[in-house]
PDB file of C-alpha atoms in Angstrom:
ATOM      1  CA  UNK A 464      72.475  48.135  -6.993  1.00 49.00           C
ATOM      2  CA  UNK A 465      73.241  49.095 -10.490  1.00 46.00           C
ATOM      3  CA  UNK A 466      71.153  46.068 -11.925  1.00 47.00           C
ATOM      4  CA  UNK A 467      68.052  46.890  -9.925  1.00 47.00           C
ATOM      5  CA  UNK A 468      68.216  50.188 -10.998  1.00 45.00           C
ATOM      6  CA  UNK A 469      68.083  49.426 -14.640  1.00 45.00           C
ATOM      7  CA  UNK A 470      65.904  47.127 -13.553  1.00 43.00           C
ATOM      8  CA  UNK A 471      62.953  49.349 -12.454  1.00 41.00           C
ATOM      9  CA  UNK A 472      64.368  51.700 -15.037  1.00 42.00           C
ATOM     10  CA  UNK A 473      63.335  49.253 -18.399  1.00 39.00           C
ATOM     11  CA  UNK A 474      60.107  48.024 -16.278  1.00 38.00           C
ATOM     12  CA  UNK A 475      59.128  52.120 -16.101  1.00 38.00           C
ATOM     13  CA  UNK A 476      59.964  52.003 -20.064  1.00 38.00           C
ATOM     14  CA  UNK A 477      57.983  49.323 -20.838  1.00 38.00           C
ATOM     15  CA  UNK A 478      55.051  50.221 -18.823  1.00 36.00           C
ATOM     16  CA  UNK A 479      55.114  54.020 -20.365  1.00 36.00           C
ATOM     17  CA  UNK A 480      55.361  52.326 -24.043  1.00 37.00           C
ATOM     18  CA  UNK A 481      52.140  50.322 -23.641  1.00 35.00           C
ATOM     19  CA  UNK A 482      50.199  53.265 -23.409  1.00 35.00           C
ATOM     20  CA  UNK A 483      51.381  54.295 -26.515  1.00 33.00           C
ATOM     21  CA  UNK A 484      50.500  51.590 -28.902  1.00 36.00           C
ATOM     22  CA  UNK A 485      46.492  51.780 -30.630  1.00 37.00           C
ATOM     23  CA  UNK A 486      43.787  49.714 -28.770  1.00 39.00           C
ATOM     24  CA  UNK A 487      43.304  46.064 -28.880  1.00 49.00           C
ATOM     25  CA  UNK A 488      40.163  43.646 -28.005  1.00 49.00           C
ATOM     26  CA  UNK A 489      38.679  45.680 -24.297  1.00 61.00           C
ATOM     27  CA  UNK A 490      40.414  48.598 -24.658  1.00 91.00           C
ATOM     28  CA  UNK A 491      38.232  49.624 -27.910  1.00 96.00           C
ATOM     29  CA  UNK A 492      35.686  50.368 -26.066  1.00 96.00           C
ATOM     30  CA  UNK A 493      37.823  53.303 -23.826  1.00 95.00           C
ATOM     31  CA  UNK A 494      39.069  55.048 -26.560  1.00 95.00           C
ATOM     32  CA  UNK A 495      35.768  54.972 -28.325  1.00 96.00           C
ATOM     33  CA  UNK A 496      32.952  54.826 -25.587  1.00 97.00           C
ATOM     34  CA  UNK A 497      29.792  55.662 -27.589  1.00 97.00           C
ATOM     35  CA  UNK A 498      29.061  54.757 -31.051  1.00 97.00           C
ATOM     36  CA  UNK A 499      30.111  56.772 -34.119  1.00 95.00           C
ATOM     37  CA  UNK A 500      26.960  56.808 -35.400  1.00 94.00           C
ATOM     38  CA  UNK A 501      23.712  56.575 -32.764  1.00 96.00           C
ATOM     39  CA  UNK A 502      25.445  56.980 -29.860  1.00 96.00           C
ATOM     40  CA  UNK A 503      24.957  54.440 -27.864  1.00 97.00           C
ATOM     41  CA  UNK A 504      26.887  53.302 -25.143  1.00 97.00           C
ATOM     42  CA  UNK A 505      29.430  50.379 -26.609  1.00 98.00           C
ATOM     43  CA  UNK A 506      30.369  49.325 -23.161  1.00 97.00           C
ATOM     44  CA  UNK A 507      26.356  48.866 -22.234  1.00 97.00           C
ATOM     45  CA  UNK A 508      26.366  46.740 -25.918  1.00 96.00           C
ATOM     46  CA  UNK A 509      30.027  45.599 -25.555  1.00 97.00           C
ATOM     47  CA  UNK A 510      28.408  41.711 -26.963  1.00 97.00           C
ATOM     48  CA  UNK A 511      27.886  42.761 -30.187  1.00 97.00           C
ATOM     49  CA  UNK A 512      29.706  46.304 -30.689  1.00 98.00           C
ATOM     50  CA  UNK A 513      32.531  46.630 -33.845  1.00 98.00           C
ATOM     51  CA  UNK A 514      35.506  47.896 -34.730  1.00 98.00           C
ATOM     52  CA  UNK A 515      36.034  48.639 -38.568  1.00 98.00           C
ATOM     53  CA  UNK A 516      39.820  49.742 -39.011  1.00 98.00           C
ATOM     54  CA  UNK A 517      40.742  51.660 -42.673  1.00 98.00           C
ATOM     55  CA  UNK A 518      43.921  51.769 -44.066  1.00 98.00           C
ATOM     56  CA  UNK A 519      44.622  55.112 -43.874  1.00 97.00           C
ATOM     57  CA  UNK A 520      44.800  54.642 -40.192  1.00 96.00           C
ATOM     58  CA  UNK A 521      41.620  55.800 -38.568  1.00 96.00           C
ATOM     59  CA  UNK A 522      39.074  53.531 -37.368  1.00 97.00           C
ATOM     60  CA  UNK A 523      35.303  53.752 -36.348  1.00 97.00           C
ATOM     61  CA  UNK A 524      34.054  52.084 -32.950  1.00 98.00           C
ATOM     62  CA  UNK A 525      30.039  51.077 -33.389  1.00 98.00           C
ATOM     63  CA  UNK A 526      27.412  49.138 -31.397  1.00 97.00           C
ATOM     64  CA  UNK A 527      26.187  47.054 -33.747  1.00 97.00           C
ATOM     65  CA  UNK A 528      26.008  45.523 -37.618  1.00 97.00           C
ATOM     66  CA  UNK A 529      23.152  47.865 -38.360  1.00 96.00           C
ATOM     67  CA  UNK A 530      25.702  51.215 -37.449  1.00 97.00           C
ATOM     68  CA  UNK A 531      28.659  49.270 -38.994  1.00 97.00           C
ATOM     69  CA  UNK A 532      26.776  49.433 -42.375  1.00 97.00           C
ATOM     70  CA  UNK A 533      26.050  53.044 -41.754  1.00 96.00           C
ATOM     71  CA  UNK A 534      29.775  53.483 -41.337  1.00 96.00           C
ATOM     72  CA  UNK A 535      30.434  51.687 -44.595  1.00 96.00           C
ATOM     73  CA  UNK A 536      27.667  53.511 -46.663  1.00 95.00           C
ATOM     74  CA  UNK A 537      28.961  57.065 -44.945  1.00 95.00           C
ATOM     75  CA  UNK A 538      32.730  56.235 -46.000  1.00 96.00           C
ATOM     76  CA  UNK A 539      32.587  54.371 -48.962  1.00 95.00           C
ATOM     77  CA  UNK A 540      35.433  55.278 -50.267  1.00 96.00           C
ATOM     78  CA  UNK A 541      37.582  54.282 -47.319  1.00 97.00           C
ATOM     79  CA  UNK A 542      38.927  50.871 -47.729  1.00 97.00           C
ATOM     80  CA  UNK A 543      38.435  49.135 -44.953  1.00 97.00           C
ATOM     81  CA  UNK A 544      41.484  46.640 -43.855  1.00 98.00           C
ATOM     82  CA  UNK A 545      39.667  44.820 -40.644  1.00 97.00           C
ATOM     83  CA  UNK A 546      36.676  44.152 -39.358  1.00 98.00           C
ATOM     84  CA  UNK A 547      36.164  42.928 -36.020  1.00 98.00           C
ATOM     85  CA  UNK A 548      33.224  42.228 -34.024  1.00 98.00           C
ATOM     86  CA  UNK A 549      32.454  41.269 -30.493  1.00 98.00           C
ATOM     87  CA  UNK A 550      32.187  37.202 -29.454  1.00 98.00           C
ATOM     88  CA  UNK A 551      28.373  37.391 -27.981  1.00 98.00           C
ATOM     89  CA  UNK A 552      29.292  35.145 -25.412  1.00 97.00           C
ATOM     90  CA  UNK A 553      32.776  36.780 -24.088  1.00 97.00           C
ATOM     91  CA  UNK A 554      33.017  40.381 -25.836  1.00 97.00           C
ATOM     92  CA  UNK A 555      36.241  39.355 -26.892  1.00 97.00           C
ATOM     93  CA  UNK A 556      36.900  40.934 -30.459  1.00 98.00           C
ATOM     94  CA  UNK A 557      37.580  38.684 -33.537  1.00 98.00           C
ATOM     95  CA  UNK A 558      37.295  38.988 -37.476  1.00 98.00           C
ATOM     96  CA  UNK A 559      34.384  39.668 -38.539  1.00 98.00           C
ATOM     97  CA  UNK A 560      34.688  37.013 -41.621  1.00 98.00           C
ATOM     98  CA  UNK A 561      35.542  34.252 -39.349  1.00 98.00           C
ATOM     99  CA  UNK A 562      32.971  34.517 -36.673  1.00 98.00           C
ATOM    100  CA  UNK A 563      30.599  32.025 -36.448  1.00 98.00           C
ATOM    101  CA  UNK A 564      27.139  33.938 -36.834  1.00 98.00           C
ATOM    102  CA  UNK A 565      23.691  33.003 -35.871  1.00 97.00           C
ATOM    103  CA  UNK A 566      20.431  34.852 -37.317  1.00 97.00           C
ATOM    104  CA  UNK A 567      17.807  35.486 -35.849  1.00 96.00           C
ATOM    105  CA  UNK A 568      16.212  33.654 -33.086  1.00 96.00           C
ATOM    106  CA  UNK A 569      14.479  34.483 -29.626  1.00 96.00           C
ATOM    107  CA  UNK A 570      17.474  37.236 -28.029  1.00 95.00           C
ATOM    108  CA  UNK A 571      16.202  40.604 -29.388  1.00 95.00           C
ATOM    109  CA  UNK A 572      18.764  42.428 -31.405  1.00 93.00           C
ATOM    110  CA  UNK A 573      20.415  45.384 -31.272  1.00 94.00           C
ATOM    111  CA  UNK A 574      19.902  48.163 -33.798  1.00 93.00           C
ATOM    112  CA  UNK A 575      17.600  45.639 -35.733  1.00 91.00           C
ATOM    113  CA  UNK A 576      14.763  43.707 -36.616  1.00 88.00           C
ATOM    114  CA  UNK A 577      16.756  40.826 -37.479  1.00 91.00           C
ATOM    115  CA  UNK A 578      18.697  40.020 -34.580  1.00 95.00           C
ATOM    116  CA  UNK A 579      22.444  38.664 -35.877  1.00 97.00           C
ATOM    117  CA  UNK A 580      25.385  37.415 -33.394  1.00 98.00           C
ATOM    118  CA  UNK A 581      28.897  36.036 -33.751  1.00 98.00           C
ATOM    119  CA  UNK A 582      30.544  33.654 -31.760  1.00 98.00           C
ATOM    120  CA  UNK A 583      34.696  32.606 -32.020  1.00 98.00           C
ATOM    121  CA  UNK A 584      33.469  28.933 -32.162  1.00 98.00           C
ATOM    122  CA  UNK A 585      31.241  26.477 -33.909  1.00 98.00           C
ATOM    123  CA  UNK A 586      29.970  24.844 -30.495  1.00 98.00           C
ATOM    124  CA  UNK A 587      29.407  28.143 -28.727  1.00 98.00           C
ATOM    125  CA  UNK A 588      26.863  28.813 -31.706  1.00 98.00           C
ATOM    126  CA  UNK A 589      25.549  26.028 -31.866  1.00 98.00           C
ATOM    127  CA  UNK A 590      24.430  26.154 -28.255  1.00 98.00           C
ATOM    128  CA  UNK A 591      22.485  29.922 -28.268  1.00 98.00           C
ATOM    129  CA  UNK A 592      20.455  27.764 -31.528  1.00 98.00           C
ATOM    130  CA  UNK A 593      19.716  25.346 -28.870  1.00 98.00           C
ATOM    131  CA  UNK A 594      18.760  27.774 -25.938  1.00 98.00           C
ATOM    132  CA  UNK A 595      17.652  30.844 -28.045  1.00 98.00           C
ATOM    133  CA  UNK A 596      17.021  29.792 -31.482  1.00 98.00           C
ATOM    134  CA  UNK A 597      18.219  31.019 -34.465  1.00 98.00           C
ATOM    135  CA  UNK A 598      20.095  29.533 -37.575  1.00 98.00           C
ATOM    136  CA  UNK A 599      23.341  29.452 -37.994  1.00 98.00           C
ATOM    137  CA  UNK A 600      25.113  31.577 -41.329  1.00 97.00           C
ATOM    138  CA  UNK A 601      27.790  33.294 -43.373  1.00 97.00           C
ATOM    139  CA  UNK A 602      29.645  36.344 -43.016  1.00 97.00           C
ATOM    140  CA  UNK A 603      28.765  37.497 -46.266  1.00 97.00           C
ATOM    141  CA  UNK A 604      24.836  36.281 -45.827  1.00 97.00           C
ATOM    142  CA  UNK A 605      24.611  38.536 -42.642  1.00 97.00           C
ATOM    143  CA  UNK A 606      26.213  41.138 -44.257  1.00 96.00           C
ATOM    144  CA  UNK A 607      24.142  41.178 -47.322  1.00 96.00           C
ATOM    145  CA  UNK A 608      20.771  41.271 -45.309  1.00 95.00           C
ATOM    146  CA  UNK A 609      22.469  43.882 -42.868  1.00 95.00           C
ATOM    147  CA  UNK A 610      22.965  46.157 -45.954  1.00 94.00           C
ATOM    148  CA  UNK A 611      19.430  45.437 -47.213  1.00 93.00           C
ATOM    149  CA  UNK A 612      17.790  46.195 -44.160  1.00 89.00           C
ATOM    150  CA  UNK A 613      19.795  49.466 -43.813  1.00 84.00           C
ATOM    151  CA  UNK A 614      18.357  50.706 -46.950  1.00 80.00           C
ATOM    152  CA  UNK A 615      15.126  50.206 -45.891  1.00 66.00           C
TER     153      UNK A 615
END
């Protein structure tokens, strides 16, 4: 009796500490529904939303590249610690460096002229080039344009 009591008792504990700990990849999008900056829905744009994290903490959940360099150029003297951005083909989050990212291409973007995607594999890019176009690129490529569009 005693054993399934403490039983239930550390499954109660553990259940009431996992609420407590900051959001992972999915949950993001709960605690930060609508995008710091235009306000659109990052559930409705959950395939290519971001998550830039700072080191003091705080963190800024966007829809897109395009409102991710907003974020930057509004904060700049935040130093950012991660970067993650949605897998186009899953939603899954991943860093933002080590995506595989496609430019342009035939899939209309989002917050851009100059649609940009990232993908957690090689082969997953590879095929939206085949079935959408595009070209495949760097991290800091993307970024650069992203920042020279934003400027614009």
């Amino acid at each position: 009796m005693i054993s399934r009591i403490s039983s239930a008792s550390v499954l109660c504990m553990a259940l009431l500490l996992v609420g407590t700990f900051p959001a992972e990849s999915g949950n993001d999008i709960e605690q930060q529904r609508s995008c710091t900056h235009c306000g659109m829905d990052r559930k409705a744009y959950g395939y290519s939303r971001m998550l830039v994290k700072y080191a003091d903490g705080s963190q800024s959940g966007v829809c897109s590249l395009h409102c991710a360099v907003t974020e930057m150029n509004t904060h700049p003297d935040k130093k950012i610690t991660t970067m993650q951005v949605a897998d186009r083909n899953n939603q899954d989050l991943l860093e933002a460096p080590s995506a595989f990212w496609i430019t342009g291409g035939r899939k209309r973007g989002v917050m851009t002229g100059t649609p940009t995607w990232a993908f957690a594999t090689q082969e997953a890019a590879v095929q939206f080039i085949h079935d959408h176009g595009g070209t495949l690129s760097t991290w800091e490529n993307i970024l650069a344009a992203a920042r020279k569009e934003a400027v614009r």
